Short mmCIF file of C-alpha atoms in Angstrom, two decimals:
data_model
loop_
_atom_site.label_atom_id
_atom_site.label_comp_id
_atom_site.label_asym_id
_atom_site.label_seq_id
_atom_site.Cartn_x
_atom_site.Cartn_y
_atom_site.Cartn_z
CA UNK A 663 -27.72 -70.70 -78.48
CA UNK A 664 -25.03 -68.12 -78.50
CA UNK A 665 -26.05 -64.38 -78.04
CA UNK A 666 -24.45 -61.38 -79.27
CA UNK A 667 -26.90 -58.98 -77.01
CA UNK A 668 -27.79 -59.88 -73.50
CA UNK A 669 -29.81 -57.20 -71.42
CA UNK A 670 -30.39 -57.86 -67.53
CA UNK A 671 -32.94 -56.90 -65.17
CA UNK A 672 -30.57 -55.82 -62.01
CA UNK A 673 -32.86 -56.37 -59.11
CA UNK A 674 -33.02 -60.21 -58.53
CA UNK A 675 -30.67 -61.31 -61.56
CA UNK A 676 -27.45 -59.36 -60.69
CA UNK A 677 -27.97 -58.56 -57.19
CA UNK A 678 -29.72 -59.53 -53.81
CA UNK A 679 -31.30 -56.32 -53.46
CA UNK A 680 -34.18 -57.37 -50.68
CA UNK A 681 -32.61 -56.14 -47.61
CA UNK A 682 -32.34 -52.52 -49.18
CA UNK A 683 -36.00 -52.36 -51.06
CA UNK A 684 -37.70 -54.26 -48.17
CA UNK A 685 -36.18 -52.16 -45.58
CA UNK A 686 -37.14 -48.85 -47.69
CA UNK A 687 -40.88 -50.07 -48.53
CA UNK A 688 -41.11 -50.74 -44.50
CA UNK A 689 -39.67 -47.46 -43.60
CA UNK A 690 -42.40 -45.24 -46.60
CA UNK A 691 -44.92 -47.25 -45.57
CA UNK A 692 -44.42 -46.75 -41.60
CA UNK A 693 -44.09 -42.97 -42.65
CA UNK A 694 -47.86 -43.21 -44.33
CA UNK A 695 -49.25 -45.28 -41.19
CA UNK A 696 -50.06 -47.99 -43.29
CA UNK A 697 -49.61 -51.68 -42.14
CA UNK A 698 -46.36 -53.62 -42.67
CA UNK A 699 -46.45 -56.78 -45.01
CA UNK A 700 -45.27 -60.16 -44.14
CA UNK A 701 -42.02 -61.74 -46.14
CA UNK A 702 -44.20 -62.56 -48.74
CA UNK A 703 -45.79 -59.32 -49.18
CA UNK A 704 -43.10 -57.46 -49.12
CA UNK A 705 -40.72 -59.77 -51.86
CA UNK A 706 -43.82 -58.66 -53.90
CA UNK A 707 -42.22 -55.14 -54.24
CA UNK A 708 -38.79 -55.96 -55.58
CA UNK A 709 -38.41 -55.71 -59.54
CA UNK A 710 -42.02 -54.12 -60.83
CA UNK A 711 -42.30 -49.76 -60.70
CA UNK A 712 -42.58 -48.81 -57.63
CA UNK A 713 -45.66 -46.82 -57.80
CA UNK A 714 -47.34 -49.80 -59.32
CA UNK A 715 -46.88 -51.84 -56.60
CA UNK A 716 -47.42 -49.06 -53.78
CA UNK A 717 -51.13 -49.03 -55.78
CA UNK A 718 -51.26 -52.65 -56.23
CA UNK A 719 -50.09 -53.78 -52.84
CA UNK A 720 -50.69 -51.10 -50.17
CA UNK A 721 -54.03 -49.68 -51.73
CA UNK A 722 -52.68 -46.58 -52.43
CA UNK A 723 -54.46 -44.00 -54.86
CA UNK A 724 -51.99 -42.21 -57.82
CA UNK A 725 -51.16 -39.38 -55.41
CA UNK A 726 -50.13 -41.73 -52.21
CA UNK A 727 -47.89 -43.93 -54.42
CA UNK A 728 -46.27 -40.97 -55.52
CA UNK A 729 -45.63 -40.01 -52.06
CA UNK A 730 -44.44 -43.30 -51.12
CA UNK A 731 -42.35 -43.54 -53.92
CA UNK A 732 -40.63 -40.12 -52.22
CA UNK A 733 -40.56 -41.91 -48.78
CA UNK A 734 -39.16 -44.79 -50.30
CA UNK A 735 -36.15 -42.93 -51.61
CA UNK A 736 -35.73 -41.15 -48.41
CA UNK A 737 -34.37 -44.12 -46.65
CA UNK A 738 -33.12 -45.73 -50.10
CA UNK A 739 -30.92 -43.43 -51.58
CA UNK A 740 -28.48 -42.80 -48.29
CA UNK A 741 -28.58 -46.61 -47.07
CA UNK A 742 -31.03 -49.22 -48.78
CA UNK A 743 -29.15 -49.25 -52.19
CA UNK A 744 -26.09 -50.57 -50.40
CA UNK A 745 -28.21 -52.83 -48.51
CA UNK A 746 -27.32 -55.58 -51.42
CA UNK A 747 -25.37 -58.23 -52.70
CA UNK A 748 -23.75 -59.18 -56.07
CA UNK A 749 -24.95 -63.05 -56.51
CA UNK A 750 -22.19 -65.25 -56.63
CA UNK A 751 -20.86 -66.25 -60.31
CA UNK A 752 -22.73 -62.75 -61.58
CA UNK A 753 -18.95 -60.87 -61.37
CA UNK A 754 -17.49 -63.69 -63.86
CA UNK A 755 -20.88 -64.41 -65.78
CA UNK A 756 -20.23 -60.05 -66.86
CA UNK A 757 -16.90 -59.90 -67.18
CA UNK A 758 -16.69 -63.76 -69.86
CA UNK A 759 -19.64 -61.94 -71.56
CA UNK A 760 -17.86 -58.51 -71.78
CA UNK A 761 -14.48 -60.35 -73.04
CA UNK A 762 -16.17 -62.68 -75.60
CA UNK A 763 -17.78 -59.25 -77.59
CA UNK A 764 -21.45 -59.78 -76.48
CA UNK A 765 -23.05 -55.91 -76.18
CA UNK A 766 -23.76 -56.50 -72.35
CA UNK A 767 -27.07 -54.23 -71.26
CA UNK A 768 -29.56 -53.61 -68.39
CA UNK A 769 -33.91 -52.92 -68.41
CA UNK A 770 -34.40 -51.88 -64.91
CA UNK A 771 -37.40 -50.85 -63.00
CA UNK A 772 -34.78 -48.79 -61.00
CA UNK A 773 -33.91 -45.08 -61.84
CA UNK A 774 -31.52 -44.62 -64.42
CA UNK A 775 -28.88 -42.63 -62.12
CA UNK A 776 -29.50 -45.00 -58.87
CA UNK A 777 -28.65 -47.84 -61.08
CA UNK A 778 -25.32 -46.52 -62.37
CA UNK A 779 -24.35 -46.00 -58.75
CA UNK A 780 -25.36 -49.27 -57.73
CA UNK A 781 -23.13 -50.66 -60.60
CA UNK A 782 -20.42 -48.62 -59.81
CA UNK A 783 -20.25 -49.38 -55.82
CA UNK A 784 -19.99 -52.57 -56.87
CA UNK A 785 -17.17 -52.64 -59.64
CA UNK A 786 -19.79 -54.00 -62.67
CA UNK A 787 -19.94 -50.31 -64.11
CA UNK A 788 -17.57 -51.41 -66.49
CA UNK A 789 -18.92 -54.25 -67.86
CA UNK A 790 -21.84 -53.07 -68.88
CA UNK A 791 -22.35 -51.10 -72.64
CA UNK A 792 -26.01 -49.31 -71.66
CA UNK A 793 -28.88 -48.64 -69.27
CA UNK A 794 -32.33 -47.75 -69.21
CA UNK A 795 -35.00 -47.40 -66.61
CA UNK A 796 -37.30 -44.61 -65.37
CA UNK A 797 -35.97 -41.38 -65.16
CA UNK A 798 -36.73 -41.09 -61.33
CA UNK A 799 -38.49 -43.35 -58.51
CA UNK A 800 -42.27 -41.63 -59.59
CA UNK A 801 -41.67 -42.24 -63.31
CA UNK A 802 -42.58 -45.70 -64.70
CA UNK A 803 -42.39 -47.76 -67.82
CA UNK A 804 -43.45 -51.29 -69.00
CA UNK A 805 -40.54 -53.90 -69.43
CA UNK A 806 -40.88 -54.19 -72.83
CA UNK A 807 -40.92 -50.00 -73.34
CA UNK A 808 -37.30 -50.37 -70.97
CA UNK A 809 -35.80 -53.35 -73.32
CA UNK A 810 -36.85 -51.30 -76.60
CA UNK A 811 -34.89 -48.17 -75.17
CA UNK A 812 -31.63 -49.67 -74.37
CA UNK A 813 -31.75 -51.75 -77.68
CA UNK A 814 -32.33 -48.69 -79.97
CA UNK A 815 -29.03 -48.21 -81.83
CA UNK A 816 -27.62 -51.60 -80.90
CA UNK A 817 -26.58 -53.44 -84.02
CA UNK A 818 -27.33 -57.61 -82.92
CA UNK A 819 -28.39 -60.74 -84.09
CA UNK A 820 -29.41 -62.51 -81.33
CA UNK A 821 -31.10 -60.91 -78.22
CA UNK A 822 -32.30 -62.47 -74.95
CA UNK A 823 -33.41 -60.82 -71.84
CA UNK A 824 -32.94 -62.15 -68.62
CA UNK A 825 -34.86 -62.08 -65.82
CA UNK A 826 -36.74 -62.93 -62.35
CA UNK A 827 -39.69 -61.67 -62.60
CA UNK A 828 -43.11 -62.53 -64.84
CA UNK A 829 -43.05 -58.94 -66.21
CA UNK A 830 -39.24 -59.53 -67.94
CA UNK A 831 -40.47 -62.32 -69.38
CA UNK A 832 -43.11 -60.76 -70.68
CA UNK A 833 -41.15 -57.54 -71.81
CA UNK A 834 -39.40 -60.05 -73.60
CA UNK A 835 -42.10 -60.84 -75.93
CA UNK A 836 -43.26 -57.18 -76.26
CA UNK A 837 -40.31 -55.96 -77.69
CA UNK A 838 -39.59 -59.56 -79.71
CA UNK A 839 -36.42 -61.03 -78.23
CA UNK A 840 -35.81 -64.08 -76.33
CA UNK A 841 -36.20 -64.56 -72.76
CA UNK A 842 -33.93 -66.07 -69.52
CA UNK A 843 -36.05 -66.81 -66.15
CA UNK A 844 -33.71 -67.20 -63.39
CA UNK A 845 -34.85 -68.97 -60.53
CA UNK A 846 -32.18 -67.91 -57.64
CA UNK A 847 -33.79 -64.72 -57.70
CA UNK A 848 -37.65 -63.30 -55.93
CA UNK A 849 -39.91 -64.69 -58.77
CA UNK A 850 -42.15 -67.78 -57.81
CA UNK A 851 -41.38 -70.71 -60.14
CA UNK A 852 -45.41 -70.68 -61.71
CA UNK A 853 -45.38 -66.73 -62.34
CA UNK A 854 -42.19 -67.74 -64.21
CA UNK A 855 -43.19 -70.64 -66.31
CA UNK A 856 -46.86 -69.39 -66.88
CA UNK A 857 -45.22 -66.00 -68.37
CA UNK A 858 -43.73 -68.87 -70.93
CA UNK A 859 -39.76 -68.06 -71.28
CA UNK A 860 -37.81 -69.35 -73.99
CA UNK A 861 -35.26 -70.60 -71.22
CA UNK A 862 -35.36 -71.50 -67.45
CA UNK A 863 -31.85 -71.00 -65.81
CA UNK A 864 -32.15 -72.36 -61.76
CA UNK A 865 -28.86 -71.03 -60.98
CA UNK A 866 -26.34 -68.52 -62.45
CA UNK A 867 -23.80 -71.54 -63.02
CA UNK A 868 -27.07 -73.19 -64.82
CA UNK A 869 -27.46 -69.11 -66.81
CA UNK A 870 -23.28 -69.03 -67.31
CA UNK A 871 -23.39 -72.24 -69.57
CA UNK A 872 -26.67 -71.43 -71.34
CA UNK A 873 -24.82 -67.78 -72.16
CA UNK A 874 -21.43 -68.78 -72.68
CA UNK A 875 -21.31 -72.86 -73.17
CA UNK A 876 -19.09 -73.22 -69.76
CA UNK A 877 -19.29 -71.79 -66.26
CA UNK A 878 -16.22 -69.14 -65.52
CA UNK A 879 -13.84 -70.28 -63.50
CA UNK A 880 -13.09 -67.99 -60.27
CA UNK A 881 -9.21 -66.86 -59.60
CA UNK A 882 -8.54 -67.17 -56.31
CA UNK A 883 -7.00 -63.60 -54.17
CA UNK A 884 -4.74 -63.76 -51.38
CA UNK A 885 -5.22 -60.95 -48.74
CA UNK A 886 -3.55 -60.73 -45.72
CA UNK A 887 -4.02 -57.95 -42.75
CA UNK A 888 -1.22 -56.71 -40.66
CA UNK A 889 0.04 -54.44 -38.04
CA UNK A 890 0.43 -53.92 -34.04
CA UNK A 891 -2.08 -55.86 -31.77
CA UNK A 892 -4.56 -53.26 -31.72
CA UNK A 893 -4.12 -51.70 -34.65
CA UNK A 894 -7.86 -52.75 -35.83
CA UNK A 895 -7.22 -55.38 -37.77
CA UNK A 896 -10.51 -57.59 -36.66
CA UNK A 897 -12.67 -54.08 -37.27
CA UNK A 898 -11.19 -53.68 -40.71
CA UNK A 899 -11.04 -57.72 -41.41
CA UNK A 900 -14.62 -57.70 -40.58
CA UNK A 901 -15.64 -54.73 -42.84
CA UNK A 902 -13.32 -56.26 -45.96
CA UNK A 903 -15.10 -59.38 -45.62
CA UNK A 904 -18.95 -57.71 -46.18
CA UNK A 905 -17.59 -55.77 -49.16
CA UNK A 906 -16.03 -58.88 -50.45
CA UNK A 907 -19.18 -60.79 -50.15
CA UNK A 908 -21.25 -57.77 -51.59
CA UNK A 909 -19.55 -57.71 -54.58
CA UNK A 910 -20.09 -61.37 -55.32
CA UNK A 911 -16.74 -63.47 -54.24
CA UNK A 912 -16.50 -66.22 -51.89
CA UNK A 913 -14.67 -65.56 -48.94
CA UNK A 914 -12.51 -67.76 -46.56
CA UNK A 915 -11.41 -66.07 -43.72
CA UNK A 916 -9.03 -67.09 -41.49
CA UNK A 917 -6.30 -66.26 -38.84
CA UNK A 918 -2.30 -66.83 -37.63
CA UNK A 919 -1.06 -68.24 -36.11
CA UNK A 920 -4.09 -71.07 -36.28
CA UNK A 921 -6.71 -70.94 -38.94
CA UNK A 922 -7.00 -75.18 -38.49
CA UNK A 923 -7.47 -77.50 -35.75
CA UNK A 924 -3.44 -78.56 -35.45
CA UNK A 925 -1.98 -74.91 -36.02
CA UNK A 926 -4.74 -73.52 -33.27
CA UNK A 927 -3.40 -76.07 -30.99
CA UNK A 928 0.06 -73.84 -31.67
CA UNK A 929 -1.49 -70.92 -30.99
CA UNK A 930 -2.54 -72.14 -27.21
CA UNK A 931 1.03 -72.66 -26.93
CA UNK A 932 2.57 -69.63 -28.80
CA UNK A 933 0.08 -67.24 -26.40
CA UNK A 934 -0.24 -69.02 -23.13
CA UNK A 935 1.18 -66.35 -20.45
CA UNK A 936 2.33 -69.15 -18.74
CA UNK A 937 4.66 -70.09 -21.31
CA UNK A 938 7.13 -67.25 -20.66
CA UNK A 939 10.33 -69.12 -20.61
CA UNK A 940 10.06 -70.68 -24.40
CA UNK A 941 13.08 -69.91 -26.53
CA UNK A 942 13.62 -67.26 -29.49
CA UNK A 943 13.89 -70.11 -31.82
CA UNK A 944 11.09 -72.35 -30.16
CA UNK A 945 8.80 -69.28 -31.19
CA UNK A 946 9.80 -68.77 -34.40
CA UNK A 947 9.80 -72.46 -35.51
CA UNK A 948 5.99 -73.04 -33.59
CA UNK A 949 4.98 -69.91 -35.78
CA UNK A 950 5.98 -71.62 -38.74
CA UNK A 951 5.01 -75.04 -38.04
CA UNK A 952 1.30 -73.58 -37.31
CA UNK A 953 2.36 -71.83 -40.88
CA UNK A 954 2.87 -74.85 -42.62
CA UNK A 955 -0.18 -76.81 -41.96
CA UNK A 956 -2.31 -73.58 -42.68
CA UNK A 957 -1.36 -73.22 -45.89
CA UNK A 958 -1.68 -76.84 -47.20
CA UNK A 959 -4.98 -77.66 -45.04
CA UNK A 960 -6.58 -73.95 -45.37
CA UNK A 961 -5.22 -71.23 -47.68
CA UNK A 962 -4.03 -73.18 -51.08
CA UNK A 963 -7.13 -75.71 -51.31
CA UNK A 964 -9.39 -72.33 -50.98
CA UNK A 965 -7.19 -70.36 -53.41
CA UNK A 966 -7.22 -73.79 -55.98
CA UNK A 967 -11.05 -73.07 -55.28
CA UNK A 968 -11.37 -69.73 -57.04
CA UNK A 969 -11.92 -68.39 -53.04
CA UNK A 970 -10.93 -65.00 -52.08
CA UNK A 971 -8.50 -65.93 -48.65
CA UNK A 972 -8.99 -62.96 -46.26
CA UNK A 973 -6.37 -63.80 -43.47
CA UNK A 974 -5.36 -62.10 -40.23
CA UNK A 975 -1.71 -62.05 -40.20
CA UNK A 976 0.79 -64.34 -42.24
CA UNK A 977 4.69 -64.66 -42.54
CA UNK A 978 5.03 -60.99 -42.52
CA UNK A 979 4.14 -61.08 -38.73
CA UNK A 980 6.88 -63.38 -38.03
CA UNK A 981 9.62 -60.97 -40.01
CA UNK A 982 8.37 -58.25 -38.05
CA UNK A 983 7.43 -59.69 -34.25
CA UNK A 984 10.15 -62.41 -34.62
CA UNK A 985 12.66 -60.92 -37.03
CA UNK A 986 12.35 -57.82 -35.73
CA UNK A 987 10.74 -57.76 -32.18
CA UNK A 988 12.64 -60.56 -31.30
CA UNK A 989 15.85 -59.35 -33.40
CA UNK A 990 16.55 -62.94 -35.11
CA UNK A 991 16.73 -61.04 -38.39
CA UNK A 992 15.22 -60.94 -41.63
CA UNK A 993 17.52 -63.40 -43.05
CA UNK A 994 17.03 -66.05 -40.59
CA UNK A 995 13.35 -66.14 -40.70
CA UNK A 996 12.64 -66.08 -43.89
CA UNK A 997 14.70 -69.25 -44.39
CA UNK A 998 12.82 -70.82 -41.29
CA UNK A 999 9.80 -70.00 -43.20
CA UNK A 1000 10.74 -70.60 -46.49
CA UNK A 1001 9.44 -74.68 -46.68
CA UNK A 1002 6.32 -73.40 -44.32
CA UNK A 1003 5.22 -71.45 -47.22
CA UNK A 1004 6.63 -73.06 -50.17
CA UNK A 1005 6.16 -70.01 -52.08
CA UNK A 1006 2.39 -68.95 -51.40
CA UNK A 1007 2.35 -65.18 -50.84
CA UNK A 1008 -0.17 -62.86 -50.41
CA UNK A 1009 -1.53 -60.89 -53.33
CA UNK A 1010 -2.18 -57.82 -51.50
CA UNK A 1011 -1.22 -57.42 -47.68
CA UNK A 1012 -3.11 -54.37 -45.90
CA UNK A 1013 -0.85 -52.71 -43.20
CA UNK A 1014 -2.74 -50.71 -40.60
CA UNK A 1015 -0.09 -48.10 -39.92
CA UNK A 1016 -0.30 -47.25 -36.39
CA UNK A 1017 2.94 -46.14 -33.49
CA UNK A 1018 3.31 -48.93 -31.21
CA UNK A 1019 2.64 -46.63 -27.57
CA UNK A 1020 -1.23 -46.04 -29.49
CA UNK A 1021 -1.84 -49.30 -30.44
CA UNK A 1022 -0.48 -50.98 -26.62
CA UNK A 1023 -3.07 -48.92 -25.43
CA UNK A 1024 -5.38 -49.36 -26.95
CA UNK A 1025 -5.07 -53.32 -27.13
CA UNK A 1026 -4.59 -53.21 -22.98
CA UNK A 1027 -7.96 -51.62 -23.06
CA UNK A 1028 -9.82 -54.25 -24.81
CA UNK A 1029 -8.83 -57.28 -22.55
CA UNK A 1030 -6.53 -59.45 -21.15
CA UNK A 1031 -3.20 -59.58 -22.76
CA UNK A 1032 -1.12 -62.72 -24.15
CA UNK A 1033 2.27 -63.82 -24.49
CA UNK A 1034 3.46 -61.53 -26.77
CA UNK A 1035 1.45 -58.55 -26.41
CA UNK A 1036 3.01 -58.27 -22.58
CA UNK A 1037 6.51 -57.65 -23.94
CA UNK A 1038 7.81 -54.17 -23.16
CA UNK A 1039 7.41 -51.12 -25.09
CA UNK A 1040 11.33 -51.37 -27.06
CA UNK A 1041 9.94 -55.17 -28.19
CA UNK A 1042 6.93 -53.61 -30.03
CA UNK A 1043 9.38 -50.58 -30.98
CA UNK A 1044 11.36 -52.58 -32.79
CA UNK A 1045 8.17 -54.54 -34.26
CA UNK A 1046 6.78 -51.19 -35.58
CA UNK A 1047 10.42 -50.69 -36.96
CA UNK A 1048 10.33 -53.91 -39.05
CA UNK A 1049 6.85 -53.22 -40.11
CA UNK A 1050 8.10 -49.88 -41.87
CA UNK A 1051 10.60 -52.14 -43.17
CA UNK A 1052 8.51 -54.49 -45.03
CA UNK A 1053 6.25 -51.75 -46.52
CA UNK A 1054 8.98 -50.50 -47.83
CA UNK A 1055 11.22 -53.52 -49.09
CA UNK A 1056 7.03 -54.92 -50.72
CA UNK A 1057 5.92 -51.52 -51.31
CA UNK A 1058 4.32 -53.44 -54.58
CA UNK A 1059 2.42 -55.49 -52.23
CA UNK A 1060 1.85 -53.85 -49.12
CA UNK A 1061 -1.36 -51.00 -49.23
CA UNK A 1062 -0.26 -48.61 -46.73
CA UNK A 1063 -3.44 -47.06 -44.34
CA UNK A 1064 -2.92 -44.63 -41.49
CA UNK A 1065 -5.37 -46.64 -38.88
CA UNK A 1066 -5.01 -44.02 -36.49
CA UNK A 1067 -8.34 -42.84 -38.02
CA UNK A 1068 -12.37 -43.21 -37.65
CA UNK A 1069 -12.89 -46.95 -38.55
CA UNK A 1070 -14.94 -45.85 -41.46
CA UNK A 1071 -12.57 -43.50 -43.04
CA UNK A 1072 -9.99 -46.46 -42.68
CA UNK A 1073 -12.34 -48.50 -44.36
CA UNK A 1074 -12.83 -46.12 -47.39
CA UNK A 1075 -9.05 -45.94 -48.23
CA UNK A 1076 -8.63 -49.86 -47.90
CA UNK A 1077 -11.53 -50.75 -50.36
CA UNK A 1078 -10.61 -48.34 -52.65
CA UNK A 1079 -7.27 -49.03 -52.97
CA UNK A 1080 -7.96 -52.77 -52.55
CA UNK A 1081 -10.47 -52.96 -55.76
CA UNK A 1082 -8.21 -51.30 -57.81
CA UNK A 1083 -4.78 -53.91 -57.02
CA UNK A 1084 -7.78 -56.79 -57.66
CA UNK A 1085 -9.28 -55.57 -61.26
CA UNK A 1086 -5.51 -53.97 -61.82
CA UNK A 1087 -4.65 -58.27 -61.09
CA UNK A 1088 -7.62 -59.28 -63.48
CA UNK A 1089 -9.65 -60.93 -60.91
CA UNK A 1090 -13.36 -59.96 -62.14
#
């Protein structure tokens, strides 16, 4: 059946959101000197009010679970609501529903305004057409009061709420629309069928083709990281990644030169500090041999799969360390490259932008250096030189960041300006 209306419960059906509520129910109720719950105890507290379940689970009178409620939102606000993950196939699920017309709508036992930041940290703010849930973490309302609310004005035929929990299902029927059980979510599979929902969805691939008669497909995103060993390109890879995989895509992350069994076998070769009498040319042509097999046994299969590929370093390293480090040239490289890549380019390359005396120190501080990182200061000169180069000559592509900041404040400026080139692209 085709619905014009579909309202969400957020908690469990859009996002993994147990880290951040379990964490914050431990944290109130270690505040109150009250005993901490098993697993099971605790997955008890994510999707009913929270004051209901501080009374029904911890014992507490009205009074405490107000209390707790205050506790809980102590450690929540700040950290717990971040604590959370978009499920996979959500991002595309919104964005199809959005695009095909349906009025796309959330019942939440979450506050109103802690919701709408949730959505908005993770880029689903704009699919969604309304909101309601309890004013603030003491306030409650039944399911069926929440799905009312956010359906008063909304013209629809056909209206189905989804959720994980008995209690949506049984909003559902309170305020007279249809109901979705998911099963990927914290719900046990008999408090979902005995609350009798019109629908069972086990995954959200199973909940995309009920909704939308096909599952979306994923477009795949090309990312690449670059700058001067010891710039902080594993520190920022690493934080990309998590916010990748928080908002719901599949990430395959990977490295140059190697990223595959045969093109890590170049790598040995390419850094072995024993290796220091191997040609210009040798270099260049093992960097792009390593290249080739990359990209048809790694990066285009996971790009084909919808996959977001999050790599560390591609042919834009070789322009600058071999192009210009090694002063082969632009020209030349690019052409030695040119059947390694067979046109795959990155979508978005990140440049940490950071002067090449910083980042030598601050690489010789970590450990041992390789091949290429013992070359003398005018060799990484002239590799900073090319770098400037290429940000310039892609400035379309390249996202410019001054890494000679706090890793956090780095990370800020990449994400944001990262999110905005992917939903400026289209990709959900």
């Amino acid at each position: 059946m085709r619905y014009d209306t579909v309202i969400f419960d957020l908690d469990g059906t859009l996002t993994n959101s147990h880290d951040g509520i379990t964490n914050a129910v431990c944290y109130a109720l270690s505040k109150m000197n009250l005993p901490i719950p098993d697993e099971a105890g605790l997955r008890k507290y994510i999707g009913p009010p929270l004051v209901d379940s501080f009374q029904r689970y911890a014992g507490m009178d009205a009074a405490a679970a107000e209390r707790g409620a205050l506790l809980f939102r102590e450690y929540y606000v700040p950290t717990g609501r971040f604590e959370n993950q978009v499920y996979p196939g959500i991002r595309e699920l919104l964005k199809a529903l959005h695009d095909g017309g349906a009025k796309v709508l959330i019942a939440t036992g979450k506050p109103e305004e802690t919701s709408w930041l949730i959505l908005k940290h993770f880029g689903l703010d704009g699919y969604i057409d309304g909101l309601s849930g309890p004013s603030d973490s003491t306030s409650t309302a039944e399911k069926g009061e929440l799905i009312a609310r956010v359906l008063r004005g909304v013209s629809y035929q056909h209206a189905v709420m989804i959720g994980d929990r008995g209690s949506d299902i049984e909003g559902a029927h309170q305020a007279g629309v249809d109901s979705i059980a998911v099963g990927y979510g914290f719900g046990e599979a008999d408090e979902l069928q005995s609350a009798q929902p019109t629908h069972i969805a086990p995954t959200v691939d199973a909940l995309s083709a009920m909704l939308l008669g096909f599952v979306p497909k994923r477009h795949g995103y090309f990312i690449t990281m670059e700058g001067l060993d010891g710039c902080g390109k594993t520190t920022q890879s690493d934080a990309v990644e998590k916010a990748l995989r928080d908002r719901g895509y599949t990430v395959r992350r990977s490295r140059e030169p190697g990223g595959c069994p045969i093109s890590e076998k170049i790598r040995t070769l390419l850094l072995d500090v024993a290796n220091t009498g191997m040609d210009d040319i040798t270099e260049a042509m093992l960097y792009a041999a390593a290249r080739a097999q990359h990209v048809r046994q790694v990066i285009l299969p996971a790009l084909q799969e919808g996959d977001v590929v999050l790599c560390d370093r591609f042919v834009d390293s070789s322009v600058a360390f071999q192009g210009g480090g090694r002063e082969l040239g632009v020209a030349l490289i690019e052409q030695i490259n040119a059947p390694a890549i067979e046109g795959c380019l990155p979508d978005a390359t990140i440049y940490l932008r950071l002067d090449h005396e910083t980042a030598l120190k601050r690489r010789a501080n970590a450990s041992a250096l390789d091949r290429i990182e013992q070359e003398k200061a005018a060799f990484h000169a002239r590799v900073e030189a090319a770098y400037e180069e290429l940000a310039v000559r892609h400035a379309q592509r390249f996202i410019c960041v001054d890494a000679a900041r706090k890793p956090k404040e780095i990370t800020d400026d990449i994400l944001q300006a990262l999110f905005t080139r992917m939903q400026t692209a289209g990709v959900a």
